[in-house]
GROMACS .gro file of C-alpha atoms in nm:
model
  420
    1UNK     CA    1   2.563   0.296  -6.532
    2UNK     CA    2   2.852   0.119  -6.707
    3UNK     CA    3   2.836  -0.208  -6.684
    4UNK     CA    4   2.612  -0.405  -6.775
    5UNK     CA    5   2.462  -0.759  -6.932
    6UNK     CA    6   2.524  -0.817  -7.253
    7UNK     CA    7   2.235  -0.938  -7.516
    8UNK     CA    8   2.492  -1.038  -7.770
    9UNK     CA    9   2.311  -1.396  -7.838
   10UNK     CA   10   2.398  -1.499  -8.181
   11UNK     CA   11   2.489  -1.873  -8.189
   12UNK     CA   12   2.778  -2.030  -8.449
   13UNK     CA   13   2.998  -2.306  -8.285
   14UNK     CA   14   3.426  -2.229  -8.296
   15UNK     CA   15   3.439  -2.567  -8.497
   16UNK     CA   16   3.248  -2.412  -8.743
   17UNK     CA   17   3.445  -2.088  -8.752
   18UNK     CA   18   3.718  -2.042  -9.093
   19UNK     CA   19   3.825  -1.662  -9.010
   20UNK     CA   20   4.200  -1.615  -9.074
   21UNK     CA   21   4.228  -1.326  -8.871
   22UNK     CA   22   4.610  -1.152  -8.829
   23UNK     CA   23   4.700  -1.116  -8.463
   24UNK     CA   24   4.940  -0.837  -8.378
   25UNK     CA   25   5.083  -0.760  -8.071
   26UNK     CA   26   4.869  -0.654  -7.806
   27UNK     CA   27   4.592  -0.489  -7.962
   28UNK     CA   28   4.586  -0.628  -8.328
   29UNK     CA   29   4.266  -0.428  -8.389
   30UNK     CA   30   4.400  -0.082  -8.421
   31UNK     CA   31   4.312   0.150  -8.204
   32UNK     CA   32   3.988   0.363  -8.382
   33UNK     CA   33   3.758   0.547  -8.136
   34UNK     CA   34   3.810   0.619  -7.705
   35UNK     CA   35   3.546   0.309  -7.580
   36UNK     CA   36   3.721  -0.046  -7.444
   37UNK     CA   37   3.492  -0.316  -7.379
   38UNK     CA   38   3.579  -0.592  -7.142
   39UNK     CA   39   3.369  -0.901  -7.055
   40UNK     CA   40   3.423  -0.992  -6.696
   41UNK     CA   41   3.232  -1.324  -6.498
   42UNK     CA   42   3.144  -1.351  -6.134
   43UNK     CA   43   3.463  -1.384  -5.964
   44UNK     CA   44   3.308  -1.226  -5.713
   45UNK     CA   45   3.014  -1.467  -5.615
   46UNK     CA   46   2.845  -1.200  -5.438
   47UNK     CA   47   2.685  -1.023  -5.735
   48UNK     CA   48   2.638  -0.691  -5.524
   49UNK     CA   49   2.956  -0.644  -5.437
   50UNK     CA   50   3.072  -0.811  -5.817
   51UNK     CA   51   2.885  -0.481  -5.923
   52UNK     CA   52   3.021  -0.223  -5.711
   53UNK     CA   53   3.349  -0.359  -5.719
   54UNK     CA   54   3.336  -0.318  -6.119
   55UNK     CA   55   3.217   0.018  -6.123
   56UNK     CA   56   3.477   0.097  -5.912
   57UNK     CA   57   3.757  -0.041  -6.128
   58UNK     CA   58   3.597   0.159  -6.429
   59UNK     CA   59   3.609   0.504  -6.237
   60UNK     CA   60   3.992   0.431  -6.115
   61UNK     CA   61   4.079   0.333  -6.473
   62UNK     CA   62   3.938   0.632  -6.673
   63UNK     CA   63   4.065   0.861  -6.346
   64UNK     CA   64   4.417   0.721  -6.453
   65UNK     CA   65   4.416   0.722  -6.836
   66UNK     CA   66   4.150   1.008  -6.974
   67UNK     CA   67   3.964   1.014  -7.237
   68UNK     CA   68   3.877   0.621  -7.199
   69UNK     CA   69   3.564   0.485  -7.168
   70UNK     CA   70   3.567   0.193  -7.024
   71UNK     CA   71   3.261  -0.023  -6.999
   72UNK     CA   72   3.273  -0.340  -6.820
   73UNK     CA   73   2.994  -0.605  -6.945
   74UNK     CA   74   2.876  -0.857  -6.627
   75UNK     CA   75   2.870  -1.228  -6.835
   76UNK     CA   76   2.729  -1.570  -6.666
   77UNK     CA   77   2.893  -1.861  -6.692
   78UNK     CA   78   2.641  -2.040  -6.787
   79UNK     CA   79   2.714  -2.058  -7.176
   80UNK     CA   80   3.001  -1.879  -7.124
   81UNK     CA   81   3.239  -2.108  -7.404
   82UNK     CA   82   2.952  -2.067  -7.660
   83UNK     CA   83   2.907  -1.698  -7.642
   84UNK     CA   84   3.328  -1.569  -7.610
   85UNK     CA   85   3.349  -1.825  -7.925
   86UNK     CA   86   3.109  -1.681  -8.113
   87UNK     CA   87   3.194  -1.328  -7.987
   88UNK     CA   88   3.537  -1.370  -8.098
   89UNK     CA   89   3.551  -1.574  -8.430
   90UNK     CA   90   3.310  -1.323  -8.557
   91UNK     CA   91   3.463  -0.965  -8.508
   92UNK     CA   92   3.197  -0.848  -8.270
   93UNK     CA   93   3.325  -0.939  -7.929
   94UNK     CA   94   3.481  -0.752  -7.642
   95UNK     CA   95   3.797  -0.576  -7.689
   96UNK     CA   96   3.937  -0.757  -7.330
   97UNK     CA   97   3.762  -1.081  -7.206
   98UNK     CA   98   3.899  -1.288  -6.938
   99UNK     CA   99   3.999  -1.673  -6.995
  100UNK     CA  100   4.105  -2.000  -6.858
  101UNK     CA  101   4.388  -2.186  -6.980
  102UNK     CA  102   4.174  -2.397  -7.151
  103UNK     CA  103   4.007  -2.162  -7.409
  104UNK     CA  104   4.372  -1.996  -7.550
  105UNK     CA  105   4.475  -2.259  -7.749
  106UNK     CA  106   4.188  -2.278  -7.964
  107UNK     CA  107   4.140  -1.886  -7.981
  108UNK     CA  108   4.557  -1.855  -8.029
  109UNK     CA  109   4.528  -2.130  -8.288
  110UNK     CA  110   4.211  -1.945  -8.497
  111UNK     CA  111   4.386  -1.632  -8.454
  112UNK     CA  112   4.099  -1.435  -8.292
  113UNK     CA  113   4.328  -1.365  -7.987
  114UNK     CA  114   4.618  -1.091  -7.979
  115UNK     CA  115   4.954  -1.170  -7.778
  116UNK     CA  116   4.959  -0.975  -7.453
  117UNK     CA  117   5.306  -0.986  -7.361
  118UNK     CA  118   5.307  -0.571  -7.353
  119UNK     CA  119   5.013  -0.639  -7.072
  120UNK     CA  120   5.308  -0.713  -6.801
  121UNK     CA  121   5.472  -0.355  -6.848
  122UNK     CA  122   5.817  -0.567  -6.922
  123UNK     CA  123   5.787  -0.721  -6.571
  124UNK     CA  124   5.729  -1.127  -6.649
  125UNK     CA  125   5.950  -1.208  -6.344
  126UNK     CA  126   5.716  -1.063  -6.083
  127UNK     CA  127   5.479  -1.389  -6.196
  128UNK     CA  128   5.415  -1.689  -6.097
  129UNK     CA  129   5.586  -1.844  -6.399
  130UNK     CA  130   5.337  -2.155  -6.403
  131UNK     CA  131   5.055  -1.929  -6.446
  132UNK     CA  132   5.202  -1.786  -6.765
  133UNK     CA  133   5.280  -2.029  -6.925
  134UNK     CA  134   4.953  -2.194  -6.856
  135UNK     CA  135   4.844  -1.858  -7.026
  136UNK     CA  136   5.073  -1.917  -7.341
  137UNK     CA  137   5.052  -2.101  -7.678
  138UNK     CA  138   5.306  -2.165  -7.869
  139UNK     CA  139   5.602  -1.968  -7.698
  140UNK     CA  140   5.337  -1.630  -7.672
  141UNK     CA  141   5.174  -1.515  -7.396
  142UNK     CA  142   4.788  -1.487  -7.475
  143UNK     CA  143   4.636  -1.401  -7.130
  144UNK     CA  144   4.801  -1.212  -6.806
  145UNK     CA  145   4.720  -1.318  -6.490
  146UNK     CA  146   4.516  -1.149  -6.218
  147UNK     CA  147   4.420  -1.437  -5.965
  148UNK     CA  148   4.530  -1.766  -5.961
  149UNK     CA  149   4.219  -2.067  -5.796
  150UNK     CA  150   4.291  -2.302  -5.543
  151UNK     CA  151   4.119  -2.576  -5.469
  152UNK     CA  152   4.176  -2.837  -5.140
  153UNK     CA  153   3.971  -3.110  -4.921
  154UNK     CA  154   3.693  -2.922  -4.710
  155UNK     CA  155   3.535  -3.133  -4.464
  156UNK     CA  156   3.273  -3.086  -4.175
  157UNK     CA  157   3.368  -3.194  -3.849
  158UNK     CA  158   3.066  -3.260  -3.688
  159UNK     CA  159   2.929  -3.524  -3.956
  160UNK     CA  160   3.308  -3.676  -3.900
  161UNK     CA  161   3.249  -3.677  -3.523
  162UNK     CA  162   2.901  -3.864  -3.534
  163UNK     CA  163   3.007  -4.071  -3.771
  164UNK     CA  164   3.358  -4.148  -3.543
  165UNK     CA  165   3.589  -4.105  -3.811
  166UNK     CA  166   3.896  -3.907  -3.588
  167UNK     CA  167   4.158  -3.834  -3.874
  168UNK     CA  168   3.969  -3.657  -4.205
  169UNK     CA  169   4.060  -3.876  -4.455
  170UNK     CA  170   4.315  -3.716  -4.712
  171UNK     CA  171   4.422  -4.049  -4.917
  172UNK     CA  172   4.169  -4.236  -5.171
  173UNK     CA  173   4.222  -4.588  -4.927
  174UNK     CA  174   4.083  -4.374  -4.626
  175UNK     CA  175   3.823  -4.219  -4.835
  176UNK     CA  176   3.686  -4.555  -4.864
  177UNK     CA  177   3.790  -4.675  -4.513
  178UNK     CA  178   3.542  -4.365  -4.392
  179UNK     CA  179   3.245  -4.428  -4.631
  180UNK     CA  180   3.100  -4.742  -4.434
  181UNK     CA  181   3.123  -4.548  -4.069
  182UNK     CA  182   2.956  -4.267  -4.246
  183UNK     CA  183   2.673  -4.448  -4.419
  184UNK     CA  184   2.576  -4.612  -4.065
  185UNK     CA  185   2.563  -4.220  -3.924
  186UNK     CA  186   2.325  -4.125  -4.253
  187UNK     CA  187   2.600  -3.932  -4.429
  188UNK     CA  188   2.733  -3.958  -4.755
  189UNK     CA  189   3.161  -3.942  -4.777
  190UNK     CA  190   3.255  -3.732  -5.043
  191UNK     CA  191   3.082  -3.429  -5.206
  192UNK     CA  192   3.084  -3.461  -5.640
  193UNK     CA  193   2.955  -3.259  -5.947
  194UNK     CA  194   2.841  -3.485  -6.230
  195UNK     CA  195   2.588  -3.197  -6.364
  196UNK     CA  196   2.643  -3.152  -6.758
  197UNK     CA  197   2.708  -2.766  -6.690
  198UNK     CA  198   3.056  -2.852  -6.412
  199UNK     CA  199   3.424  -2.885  -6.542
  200UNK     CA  200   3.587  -3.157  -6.562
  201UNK     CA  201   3.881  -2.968  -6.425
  202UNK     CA  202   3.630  -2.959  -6.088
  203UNK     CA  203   3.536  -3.325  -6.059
  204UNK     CA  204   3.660  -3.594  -6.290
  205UNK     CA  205   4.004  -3.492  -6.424
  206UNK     CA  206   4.203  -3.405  -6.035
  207UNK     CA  207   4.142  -3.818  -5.973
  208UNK     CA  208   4.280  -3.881  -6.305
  209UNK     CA  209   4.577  -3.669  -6.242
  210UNK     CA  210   4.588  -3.848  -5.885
  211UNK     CA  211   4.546  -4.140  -6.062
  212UNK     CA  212   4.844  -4.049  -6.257
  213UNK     CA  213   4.665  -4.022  -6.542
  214UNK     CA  214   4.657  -3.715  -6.833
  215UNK     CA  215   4.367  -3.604  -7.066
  216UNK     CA  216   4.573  -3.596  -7.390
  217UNK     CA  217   4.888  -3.802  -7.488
  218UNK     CA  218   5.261  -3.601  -7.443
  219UNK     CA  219   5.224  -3.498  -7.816
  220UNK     CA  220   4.871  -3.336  -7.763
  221UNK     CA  221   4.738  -3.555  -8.110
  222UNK     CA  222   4.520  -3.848  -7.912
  223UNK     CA  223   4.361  -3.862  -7.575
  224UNK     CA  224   4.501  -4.097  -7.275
  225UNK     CA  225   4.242  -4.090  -7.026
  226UNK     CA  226   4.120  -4.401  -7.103
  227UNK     CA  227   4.406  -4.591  -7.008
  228UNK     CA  228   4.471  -4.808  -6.690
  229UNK     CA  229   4.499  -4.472  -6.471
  230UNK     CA  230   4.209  -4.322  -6.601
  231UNK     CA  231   4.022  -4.696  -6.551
  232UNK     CA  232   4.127  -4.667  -6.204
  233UNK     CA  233   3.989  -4.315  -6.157
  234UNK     CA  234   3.650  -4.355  -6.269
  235UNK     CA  235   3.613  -4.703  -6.066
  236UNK     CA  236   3.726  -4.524  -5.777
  237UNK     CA  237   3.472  -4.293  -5.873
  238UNK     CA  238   3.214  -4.543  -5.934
  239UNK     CA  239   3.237  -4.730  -5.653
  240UNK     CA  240   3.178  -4.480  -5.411
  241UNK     CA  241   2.814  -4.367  -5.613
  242UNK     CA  242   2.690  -4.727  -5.609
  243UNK     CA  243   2.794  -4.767  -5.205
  244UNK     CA  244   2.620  -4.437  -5.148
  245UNK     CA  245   2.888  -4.259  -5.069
  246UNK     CA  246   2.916  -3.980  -5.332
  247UNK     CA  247   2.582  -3.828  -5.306
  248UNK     CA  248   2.279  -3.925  -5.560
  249UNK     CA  249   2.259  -3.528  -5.574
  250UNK     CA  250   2.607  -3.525  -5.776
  251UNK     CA  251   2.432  -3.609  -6.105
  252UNK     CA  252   2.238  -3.251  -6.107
  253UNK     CA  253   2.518  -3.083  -5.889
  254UNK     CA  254   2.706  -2.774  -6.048
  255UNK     CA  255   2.960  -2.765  -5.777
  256UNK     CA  256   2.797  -2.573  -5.585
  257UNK     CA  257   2.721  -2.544  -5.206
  258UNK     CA  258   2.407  -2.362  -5.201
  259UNK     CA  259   2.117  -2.599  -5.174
  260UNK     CA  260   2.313  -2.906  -5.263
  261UNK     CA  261   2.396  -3.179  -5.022
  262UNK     CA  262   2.759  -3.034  -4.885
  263UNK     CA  263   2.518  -2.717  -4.780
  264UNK     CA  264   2.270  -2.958  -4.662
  265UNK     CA  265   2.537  -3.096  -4.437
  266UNK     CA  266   2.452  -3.425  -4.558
  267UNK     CA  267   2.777  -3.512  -4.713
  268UNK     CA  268   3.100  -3.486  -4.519
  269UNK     CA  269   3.380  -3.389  -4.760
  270UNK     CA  270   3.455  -3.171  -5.072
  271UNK     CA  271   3.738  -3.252  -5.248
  272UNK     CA  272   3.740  -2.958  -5.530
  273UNK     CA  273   3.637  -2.691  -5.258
  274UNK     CA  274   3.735  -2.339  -5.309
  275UNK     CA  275   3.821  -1.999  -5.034
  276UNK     CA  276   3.441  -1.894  -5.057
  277UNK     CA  277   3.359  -2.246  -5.013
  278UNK     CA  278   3.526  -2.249  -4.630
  279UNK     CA  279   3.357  -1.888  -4.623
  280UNK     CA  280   3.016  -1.994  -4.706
  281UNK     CA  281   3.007  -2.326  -4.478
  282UNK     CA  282   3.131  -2.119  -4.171
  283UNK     CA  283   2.839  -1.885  -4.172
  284UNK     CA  284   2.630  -2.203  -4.259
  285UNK     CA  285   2.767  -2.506  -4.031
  286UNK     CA  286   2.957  -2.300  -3.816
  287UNK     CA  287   3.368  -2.218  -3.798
  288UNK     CA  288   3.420  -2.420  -3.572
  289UNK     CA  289   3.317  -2.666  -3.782
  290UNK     CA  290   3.481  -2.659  -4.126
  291UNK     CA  291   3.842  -2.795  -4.162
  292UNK     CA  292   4.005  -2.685  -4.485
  293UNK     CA  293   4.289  -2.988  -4.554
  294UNK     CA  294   4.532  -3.032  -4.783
  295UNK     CA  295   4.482  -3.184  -5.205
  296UNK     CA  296   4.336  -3.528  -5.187
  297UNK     CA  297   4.612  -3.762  -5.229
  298UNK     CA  298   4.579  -4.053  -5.499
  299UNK     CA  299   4.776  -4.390  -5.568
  300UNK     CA  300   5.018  -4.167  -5.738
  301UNK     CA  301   4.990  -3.820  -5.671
  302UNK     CA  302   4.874  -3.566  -5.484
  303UNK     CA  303   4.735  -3.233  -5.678
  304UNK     CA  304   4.444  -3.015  -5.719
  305UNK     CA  305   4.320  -2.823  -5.955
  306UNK     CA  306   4.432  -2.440  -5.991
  307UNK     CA  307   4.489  -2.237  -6.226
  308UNK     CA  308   4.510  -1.867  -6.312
  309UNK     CA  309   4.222  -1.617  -6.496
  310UNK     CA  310   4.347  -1.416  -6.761
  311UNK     CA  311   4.229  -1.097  -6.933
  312UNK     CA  312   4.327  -1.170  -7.292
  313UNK     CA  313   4.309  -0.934  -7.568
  314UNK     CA  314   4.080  -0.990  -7.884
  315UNK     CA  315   4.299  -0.934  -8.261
  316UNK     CA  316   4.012  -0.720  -8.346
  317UNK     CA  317   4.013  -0.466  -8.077
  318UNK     CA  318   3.942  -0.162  -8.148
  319UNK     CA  319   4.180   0.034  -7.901
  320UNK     CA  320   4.443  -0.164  -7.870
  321UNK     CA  321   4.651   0.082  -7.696
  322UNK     CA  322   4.343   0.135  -7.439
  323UNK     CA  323   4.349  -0.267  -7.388
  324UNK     CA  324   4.675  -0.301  -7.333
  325UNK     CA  325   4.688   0.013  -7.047
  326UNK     CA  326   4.391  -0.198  -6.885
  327UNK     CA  327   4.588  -0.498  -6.878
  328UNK     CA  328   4.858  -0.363  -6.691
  329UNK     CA  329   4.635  -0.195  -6.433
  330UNK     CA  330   4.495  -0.507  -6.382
  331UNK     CA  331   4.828  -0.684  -6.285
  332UNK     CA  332   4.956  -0.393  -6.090
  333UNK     CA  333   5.032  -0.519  -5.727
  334UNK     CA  334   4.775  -0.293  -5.596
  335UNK     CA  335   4.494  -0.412  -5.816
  336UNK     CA  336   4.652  -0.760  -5.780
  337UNK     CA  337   4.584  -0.735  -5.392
  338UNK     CA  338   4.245  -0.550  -5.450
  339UNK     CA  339   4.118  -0.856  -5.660
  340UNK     CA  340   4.245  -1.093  -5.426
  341UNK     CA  341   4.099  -0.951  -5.135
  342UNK     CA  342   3.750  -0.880  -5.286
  343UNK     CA  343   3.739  -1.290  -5.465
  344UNK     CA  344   3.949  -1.517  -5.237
  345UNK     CA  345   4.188  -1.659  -5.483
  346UNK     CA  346   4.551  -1.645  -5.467
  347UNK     CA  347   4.752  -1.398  -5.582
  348UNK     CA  348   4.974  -1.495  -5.921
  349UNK     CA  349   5.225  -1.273  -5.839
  350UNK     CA  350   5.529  -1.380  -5.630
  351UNK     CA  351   5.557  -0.987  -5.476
  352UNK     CA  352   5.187  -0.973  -5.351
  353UNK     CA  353   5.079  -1.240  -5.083
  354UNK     CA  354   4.777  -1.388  -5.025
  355UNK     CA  355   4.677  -1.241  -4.718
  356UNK     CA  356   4.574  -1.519  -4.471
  357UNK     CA  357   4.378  -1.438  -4.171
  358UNK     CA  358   4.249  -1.730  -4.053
  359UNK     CA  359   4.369  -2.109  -4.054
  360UNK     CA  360   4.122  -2.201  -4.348
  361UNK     CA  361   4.268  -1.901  -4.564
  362UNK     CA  362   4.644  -2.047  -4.452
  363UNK     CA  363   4.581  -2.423  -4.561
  364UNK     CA  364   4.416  -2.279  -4.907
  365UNK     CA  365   4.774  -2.041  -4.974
  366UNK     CA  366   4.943  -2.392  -4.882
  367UNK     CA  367   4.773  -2.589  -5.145
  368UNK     CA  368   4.875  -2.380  -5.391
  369UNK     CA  369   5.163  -2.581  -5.442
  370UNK     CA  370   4.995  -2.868  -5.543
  371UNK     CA  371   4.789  -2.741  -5.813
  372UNK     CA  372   4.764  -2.794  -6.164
  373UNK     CA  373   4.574  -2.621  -6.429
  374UNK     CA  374   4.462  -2.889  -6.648
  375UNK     CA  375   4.564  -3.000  -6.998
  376UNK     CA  376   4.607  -2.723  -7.245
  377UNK     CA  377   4.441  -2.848  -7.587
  378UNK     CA  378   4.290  -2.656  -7.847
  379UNK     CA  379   4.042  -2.950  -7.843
  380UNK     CA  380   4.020  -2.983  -7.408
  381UNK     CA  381   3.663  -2.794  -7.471
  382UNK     CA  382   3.551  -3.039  -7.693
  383UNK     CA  383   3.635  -3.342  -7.542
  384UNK     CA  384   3.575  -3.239  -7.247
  385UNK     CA  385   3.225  -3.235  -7.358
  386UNK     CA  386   3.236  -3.617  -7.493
  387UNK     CA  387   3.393  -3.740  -7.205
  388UNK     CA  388   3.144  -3.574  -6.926
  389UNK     CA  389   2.857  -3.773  -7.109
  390UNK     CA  390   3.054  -4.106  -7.079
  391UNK     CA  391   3.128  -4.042  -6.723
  392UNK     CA  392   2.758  -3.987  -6.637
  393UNK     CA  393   2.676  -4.320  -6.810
  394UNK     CA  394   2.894  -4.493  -6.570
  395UNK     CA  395   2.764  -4.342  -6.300
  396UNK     CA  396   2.389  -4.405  -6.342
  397UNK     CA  397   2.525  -4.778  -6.405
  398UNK     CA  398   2.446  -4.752  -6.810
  399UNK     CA  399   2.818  -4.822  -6.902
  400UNK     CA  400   3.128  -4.986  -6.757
  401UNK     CA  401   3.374  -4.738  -6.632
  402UNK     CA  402   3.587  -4.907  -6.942
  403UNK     CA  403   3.286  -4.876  -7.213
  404UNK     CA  404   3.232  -4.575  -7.111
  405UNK     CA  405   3.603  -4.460  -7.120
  406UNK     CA  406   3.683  -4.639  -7.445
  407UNK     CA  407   3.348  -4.447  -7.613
  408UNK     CA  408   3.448  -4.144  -7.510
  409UNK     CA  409   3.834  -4.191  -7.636
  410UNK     CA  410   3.692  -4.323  -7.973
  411UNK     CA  411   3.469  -3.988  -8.043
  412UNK     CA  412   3.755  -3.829  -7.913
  413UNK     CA  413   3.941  -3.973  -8.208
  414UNK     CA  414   3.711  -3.881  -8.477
  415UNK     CA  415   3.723  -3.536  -8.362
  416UNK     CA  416   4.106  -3.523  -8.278
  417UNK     CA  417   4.114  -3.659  -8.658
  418UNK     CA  418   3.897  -3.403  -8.822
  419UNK     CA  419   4.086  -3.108  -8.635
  420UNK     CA  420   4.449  -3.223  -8.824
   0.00000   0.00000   0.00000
C-alpha cells in the first residue's frame, strides 16, 4: 500500500530558514533514483474515497511511465503551513506537493521551489489564465493548476420561510434587514469561522474585498486592511456577533458544516460555502431545501473567494524528470475532469467544463466569475496569523474593530520591516 501518512514531524519555522537553494527548471533536484514522492491533502473530503481515488492515480501513472514509483503521502491540513515549510527549506520534503497561491511567494522567494512551466506540456493557453498567474512569482510559473474552488451564498430555505424572509438576502443592507426577523424565529443570519485554525481567505478577507478593501498596499511593502474599508468590514462583522446574528459557535468554528451550527440548521446562511457544502446539507436538511446563490455583494463589490490548487515542484527533487511527467498527467483534460468529478471544484481549464447536474452545481460554475484568490505576499501567511488574533479580539468585545485593526497593521509593520 502506497500511500500513506507521513511522520515527518520536525519543527523549524520558514522565518527562520537561510538556505540559498538554486532552482532550475522543473525539477532542480536532478533526477537520482526511480521513486517520486508527492504530498497530497483531502480534496476529497470523503477520506475513503480520497484513498482509493489516490491509489488509483498511482497505478495509472506508473501504468503510463514505467519504472516509476510513485508514492502518494495523505497530509492533514491541520499544520499543514508548518510541516511543507519545514519539509521544504530543509531538503527533506516531497519531490511534488500541492499549494495555494498563498504559500509560492515565500517558497519562490527562499528558493526551495522549482519553476514548473514544463508541467503544462507547452499548452498555457488551455488555462484559465487567472489561475496561473495566481500560481506565479515573479514572471515564473511555480504551481500548475488541477482544480480551481468556488465559493457562493448557501442558504436554507426553511429557516428563511419561518422566519418570513421571501428574497435570500444577497447584499450586506439585507443581511442586516433579515437578522431581526430571524432572531424572533430563534435563528441566527449568517454562518462565520473565527476558529484560530480557518483562513482568512474563508471568513474575514471576502468582506474586506467587498468592502473594497486589500490585505497589502499596491506595492506589496505595508498592509492596508486597516483602512476605512477594512474598518467597515470588521464593523459589519461585529455588529452582526453582538446582535446575535453570526453565531456564538463562529469563535471555535473551522468552517465546517459537520456539527457546527449551519449543520445544526440553526443558522440560515453561509456566505464562504463550497460544492460539498450544497452536497452535504441536501442529504442533511433536505434538497429541497438548500439554495446555492450567487457571491455576497458588499458596498463596493461583489466577489468570493476562489482560487486554484497547484502541484508545485520542490528545487531539491530528486527525479525531476519523474515530477515533471506527473505534473502533466495531472493537468491532462482527462485527469482534469477525473479530479473535478471526484472533489467538486471547478475545472481550471477553459477546454474541460465543470459538469453541472443539478441547479446548485450550475449557480457554483456561475460564481466562478466572481472569485478572487486572495493577496499574493510572501508575508500573507504571516500576517495572516497577526491579523486573525486581532479580529477575534473584536469579536469577543476585547478591542474596537479600529484597535484591533490598527494592532494588527502595526505588528504587521515590524514584521513587513524585518523581512526587507
Amino acid at each position: 500500500m502506497k500511500i500513506r501518512a507521513s511522520r515527518f514531524t520536525t519543527s523549524i519555522s520558514l522565518l527562520a530558514a537561510a538556505t540559498a537553494l538554486t532552482a532550475s527548471a522543473c525539477g532542480g533536484g536532478g533526477d537520482s533514483g526511480k521513486g517520486l514522492t508527492v504530498w497530497m491533502y483531502p480534496v476529497i473530503p470523503d477520506q475513503q474515497a480520497s484513498s482509493a481515488y489516490w491509489k488509483q492515480i498511482e497505478k495509472d501513472f506508473e501504468a503510463a511511465e514505467a519504472g516509476v514509483d510513485l508514492k502518494i503521502e495523505l497530509q492533514p491540513w491541520d499544520g499543514r503551513d508548518q510541516k511543507v515549510a519545514t519539509a521544504l527549506t530543509g531538503g527533506k520534503g516531497p519531490d511534488v506537493v500541492l499549494l495555494q497561491p498563498d504559500q509560492i511567494p515565500s517558497y519562490a522567494a527562499n528558493r526551495t521551489l522549482a519553476p514548473v512551466d514544463g508541467g503544462l506540456g507547452g499548452d498555457k493557453s488551455a488555462f484559465l489564465p487567472t489561475a496561473l498567474a495566481a500560481l506565479s512569482s515573479d514572471g515564473k510559473l511555480y504551481g500548475v493548476p488541477i482544480y480551481h474552488t468556488v465559493t457562493s451564498m448557501m442558504f436554507n430555505k426553511k429557516l428563511l420561510d419561518k422566519a418570513g424572509v421571501k428574497d435570500p438576502p444577497q447584499t450586506w443592507d439585507e443581511i442586516k434587514a433579515a437578522a431581526p426577523k430571524l432572531k424572533k424565529a430563534g435563528y441566527a443570519t449568517l454562518d462565520y469561522s473565527a476558529s484560530p485554525e480557518a483562513s482568512l481567505n474563508m471568513n474575514f478577507y471576502p468582506l474586506l474585498w467587498q468592502a473594497g478593501g486589500t490585505v497589502f498596499s499596491p506595492d506589496g511593502k505595508k498592509v492596508a486592511f486597516n483602512g476605512p474599508e477594512g474598518l467597515e468590514a470588521l464593523t459589519f462583522l461585529t455588529d452582526l456577533y453582538k446582535q446575535g446574528a453570526v453565531p456564538r459557535s463562529a469563535l471555535t468554528n473551522k468552517n465546517v458544516i459537520t456539527d457546527q451550527a449551519l449543520g445544526k440548521q440553526e443558522v440560515a446562511a453561509a456566505f464562504t460555502s463550497v460544492p460539498a457544502d450544497a452536497a452535504l446539507a441536501a442529504k442533511t436538511w433536505g434538497k429541497e431545501n438548500v439554495i446555492v446563490g450567487a457571491p455576497l455583494k458588499g458596498p463596493r463589490k461583489q466577489v468570493a473567494f476562489g482560487m486554484p490548487g497547484g502541484l508545485a515542484v520542490n528545487a531539491r527533487a530528486k527525479n525531476g524528470k519523474a515530477a515533471e511527467k506527473f505534473l502533466r498527467f495531472m493537468t491532462s483534460p482527462k485527469q482534469i475532469t477525473g479530479l473535478s468529478t471526484a472533489t467538486g471544484f471547478m475545472s481550471p481549464r477553459t477546454d474541460v467544463k465543470t459538469s453541472a447536474t443539478d441547479p446548485a452545481a450550475q449557480q457554483f460554475a456561475d460564481a466562478l466569475q466572481y472569485t478572487y484568490p486572495g493577496d499574493t505576499n510572501a508575508s500573507a501567511r504571516q500576517v495572516m496569523a497577526l491579523l486573525r488574533t486581532e479580529i477575534q479580539a473584536a469579536l469577543t468585545g476585547k478591542k474596537t474593530p479600529k484597535e484591533a485593526l490598527d494592532e494588527a497593521a502595526e505588528q504587521s509593520a515590524d514584521l513587513l520591516a524585518r523581512q526587507r
